[in-house]
Amino acid sequence: MSTSATSQPPAGSPQTGTPRRRSSVRGLIVTSILMTVVLMVGTGIIYPLVMTGLAQVLFHDHANGSLIKNARGQVVGSSLIGQNFTKPQYFHPRLSAAGKGYDATSSGGSNLGPTNKVLIKNTIAQANLIRKENNLPANYPLPADAVSTSASGLDPDISPAYADLQVPRVAKARGLSQATVLALVKKYTDGRTLGILGEPRVRVLQLNIALDNTKK
Amino acid sequence: MPSWLIGNAIAQWALYSVLLLLSARPVGGYMYRIFTGQRTLFHPVLRPVEVGIYRLTRVDEAEEMRWYTYLLAILAFSIVGLLITYGVERTQQWHGGFFNPQGLPNVTPVLAWNTAVSFTTNTNWQNYTGEATMSYLTQMFGLATHNWMSAATGIVAAVALVRGLARRTASGVGSFWVDVVRCTLYLLLPILFVFTLFLVWQGVPQDFSAYTVAHTLEGTTQTIAQVPVATQEAIKILGTNGGGIMNANSAHPFENPTPLSNFFEMLSIFLLGSGLVYMFGKWVGNTKQGWALWAAMFILFSVGFFTAAGFEQNGNHLIASQAHVQTLATSNQPGGNMEGKEVRFGIVDSAMWATITTDASCGAINAWHDSFMPLAGLVPLTNMATGEVIFGGVGAGLYGMLMYAILAVFIAGLMVGRTPEYLGKKVESFEIKMASIALLISPANILFFAALAIVGTWGTAAIFNPGPHGLSEVLYAFTSMNANNGSAFAGLGTGTPTLQPAFNFYNVTGGIAMLIGRFLFLTPLLAIGGSMARKKTVPANLGTFPTDGPTFSILLVAVIVIVAALTYFPAYSLGPIIEQFLLNAGKTF
């Protein structure tokens, strides 16, 4: 026990602690009701409205969901929300358990446990599909994110390794050189933040939009 | 040494730890100023608001409450909030077009009960899909407000206990009302103001407009749900509440869009819990008393993180061998077990978040714990079962840790054969009885309800993953609700109305488990505060066991580990532990 420090009253702290008056039960209930209502109005109505106003002024684009529009002004998606791609000329995203796949009103994961037969079966099926679509040999080691279901079901990213193995397929389907496609993949790859945080990743939707805007 | 150890895991852990350490003193010192009624930076703006609230709510600012009055005020405040929320949920059909544009029906009684309890107790266990069940008025007014109020309640309960420990021959432990108002205005509001805007800057939406229909590149449509996420996200994290606005919680790109938002959300979960520990040391007049607890918490956090990260990076050998999937991390893919994880977070950030969210009573998730490897999933389970004392839920972490501290000095006292002392006061039979009651409530609550669930179809019908993993799901559910955490092995279909008996069973028993875990745990600890406040200090002598050094930190860690291991080991050996052995042997279900 550090001796003198504990026996001295800390400066400035009220050490008296003598009850001034007994609060009545009725007073307690009245104050409970009033306090709850005051705090609910303050934190549940006034505060969110003020913050919405500030956010809309300061970060208008982000506050509204980071939406991406095409040349005609039509919303094609959000830069933060993944969407499904199955055609060979597009980079494919991860497996999704959100609704019927990439349903942005019904986010969620598979919740399959590590010893669940369904998990192993689904993973093997996805691995076989990727190998077939991309003409990969049966022993080609696949990146872990390519065969697994994301947490949100709306993961906008894939790993650079998963993008790389799709480059030949996408290039062939579009009649572009692999170098052109690879350069675009590089352009839409983010490294770790500050070199430490998170994981390297490729933004699938922006990459596919860029591909659509690339002339042969 | 495995490659992940030398790589990114250590770097992220180190950066996180340094920032947490640096934040403890300013945050804790500031809390000390607030709760001792000193002037703060925000007084020119907020002091008139504070005085106005006292006038409106008929609070006498100078009142001093005895511990049981303080407890009664906590209970009254919580019950009123609970009833209002229940009422709001049960009257949804009359909320009108502005507050209920979808015309959602009234929430059913069992679900309304479970949800009202869940938010009042800082648990935020969610047995519903928000957008399909709750009207805007229910979300904003009935649920989101509890994030503030339950956080403030937890913090001030810890403050009252600390006052009790610090004061001598005093009968009062402060005024609950004054503490709650000061906590809300001077502590939560300024931090949330900055944090909310930071999140919007990172991409978290904050608007009230209707959902946007996007026309996708492949010619279909995608409806993008935008809600005022940022304000709720910030308090949900800082107040260790954890209730998601979106079903995927903080794994959803709108709740947690970038590695940077993820990092600061993780930091915010521990921020106030860590600050409170420093505040405790300062208040009892010896900051080393606080640092000794801080060190014990930090050791347990680090062990948990590296355990979870190790097993997750190791991945699932069945998938690796049968589907030829990489498990080692390389420079261009994360490896490991990526089921139920996001690419931007990978293995390290997901394992770290899972550890932090259950060290504290947060319960927000950025990866699905149900899909974790068995022994990685054991980390969050154990964190919650030990009472979330590793920095912990705001307030609850500190008062839980002080319970272990009192047990630790008691055990040390038994070893040297002297009356135990803590903070210069004799720890006597009343305190030990109260600490023992608090200690026994959690296992009784968890194991009773989990046992009840697995003896009949009312409980087992909701199980999603077969085999030992199913038992883990049930254990996790009641551990989470008892500890007021709110995270889940979410395969467990407790919220599926079609499973009628299971739906009723989990909603009703879960509500009871959450109330017990919150208020029956708190009561003996406030009693200790009241009893310690009355005592005189005795001068330290040669026989006094020092509680402000590394020996005490290590003893504390040992007490926590031994108590938790002895209590829960039999149940865990039938769940996650045997599942890992079976997985190693290649068995699936």
Short mmCIF file of C-alpha atoms in Angstrom, two decimals, chain A residues 48 52 55-56 62-67 81 104-105 107, chain B residues 101-102 130-132 134-137 139-140 196 200 203-212 223-233 244-247 252 254-255:
data_model
loop_
_atom_site.label_atom_id
_atom_site.label_comp_id
_atom_site.label_asym_id
_atom_site.label_seq_id
_atom_site.Cartn_x
_atom_site.Cartn_y
_atom_site.Cartn_z
CA PRO A 48 -29.65 13.47 -34.07
CA THR A 52 -27.74 15.38 -39.41
CA ALA A 55 -23.14 16.17 -41.50
CA GLN A 56 -25.18 17.18 -44.53
CA HIS A 62 -20.63 10.72 -47.59
CA ALA A 63 -23.61 11.61 -45.42
CA ASN A 64 -25.89 10.44 -48.23
CA GLY A 65 -24.34 7.02 -48.76
CA SER A 66 -21.42 7.69 -51.17
CA LEU A 67 -23.60 7.07 -54.20
CA ILE A 81 -21.70 -1.39 -51.00
CA ALA A 104 -28.55 -4.08 -49.40
CA THR A 105 -31.71 -4.08 -47.30
CA SER A 107 -27.24 -7.61 -44.69
CA PRO B 101 -44.17 5.33 -42.91
CA GLN B 102 -43.99 1.57 -43.49
CA GLY B 130 -34.69 -3.40 -37.34
CA GLU B 131 -36.00 -2.14 -40.66
CA ALA B 132 -38.75 -4.76 -40.80
CA MET B 134 -39.30 -1.13 -35.60
CA SER B 135 -40.80 2.21 -36.64
CA TYR B 136 -38.64 5.36 -36.83
CA LEU B 137 -40.13 6.59 -33.55
CA GLN B 139 -35.74 3.37 -33.21
CA MET B 140 -35.00 7.00 -32.34
CA THR B 196 -19.94 11.22 -35.22
CA VAL B 200 -19.43 10.59 -41.55
CA GLY B 203 -18.36 7.33 -45.19
CA VAL B 204 -21.00 6.49 -42.58
CA PRO B 205 -24.34 7.93 -43.80
CA GLN B 206 -26.42 10.38 -41.79
CA ASP B 207 -29.61 11.26 -43.59
CA PHE B 208 -33.34 10.83 -43.32
CA SER B 209 -34.16 10.46 -47.02
CA ALA B 210 -35.89 7.46 -48.54
CA TYR B 211 -33.95 4.39 -49.67
CA THR B 212 -32.19 4.75 -53.03
CA THR B 223 -32.13 -0.96 -53.00
CA ILE B 224 -29.62 0.80 -50.77
CA ALA B 225 -30.80 1.34 -47.21
CA GLN B 226 -29.59 4.67 -45.84
CA VAL B 227 -30.57 5.71 -42.37
CA PRO B 228 -29.09 8.17 -39.89
CA VAL B 229 -26.37 5.67 -39.02
CA ALA B 230 -23.52 7.86 -37.76
CA THR B 231 -25.17 9.29 -34.63
CA GLN B 232 -26.28 5.82 -33.50
CA GLU B 233 -23.01 4.15 -34.45
CA GLY B 244 -26.62 -2.46 -34.74
CA ILE B 245 -28.68 -0.25 -36.99
CA MET B 246 -28.03 -2.74 -39.77
CA ASN B 247 -28.33 -6.47 -39.28
CA HIS B 252 -21.72 -3.44 -42.65
CA PHE B 254 -22.21 1.78 -43.84
CA GLU B 255 -21.49 1.28 -40.13
#
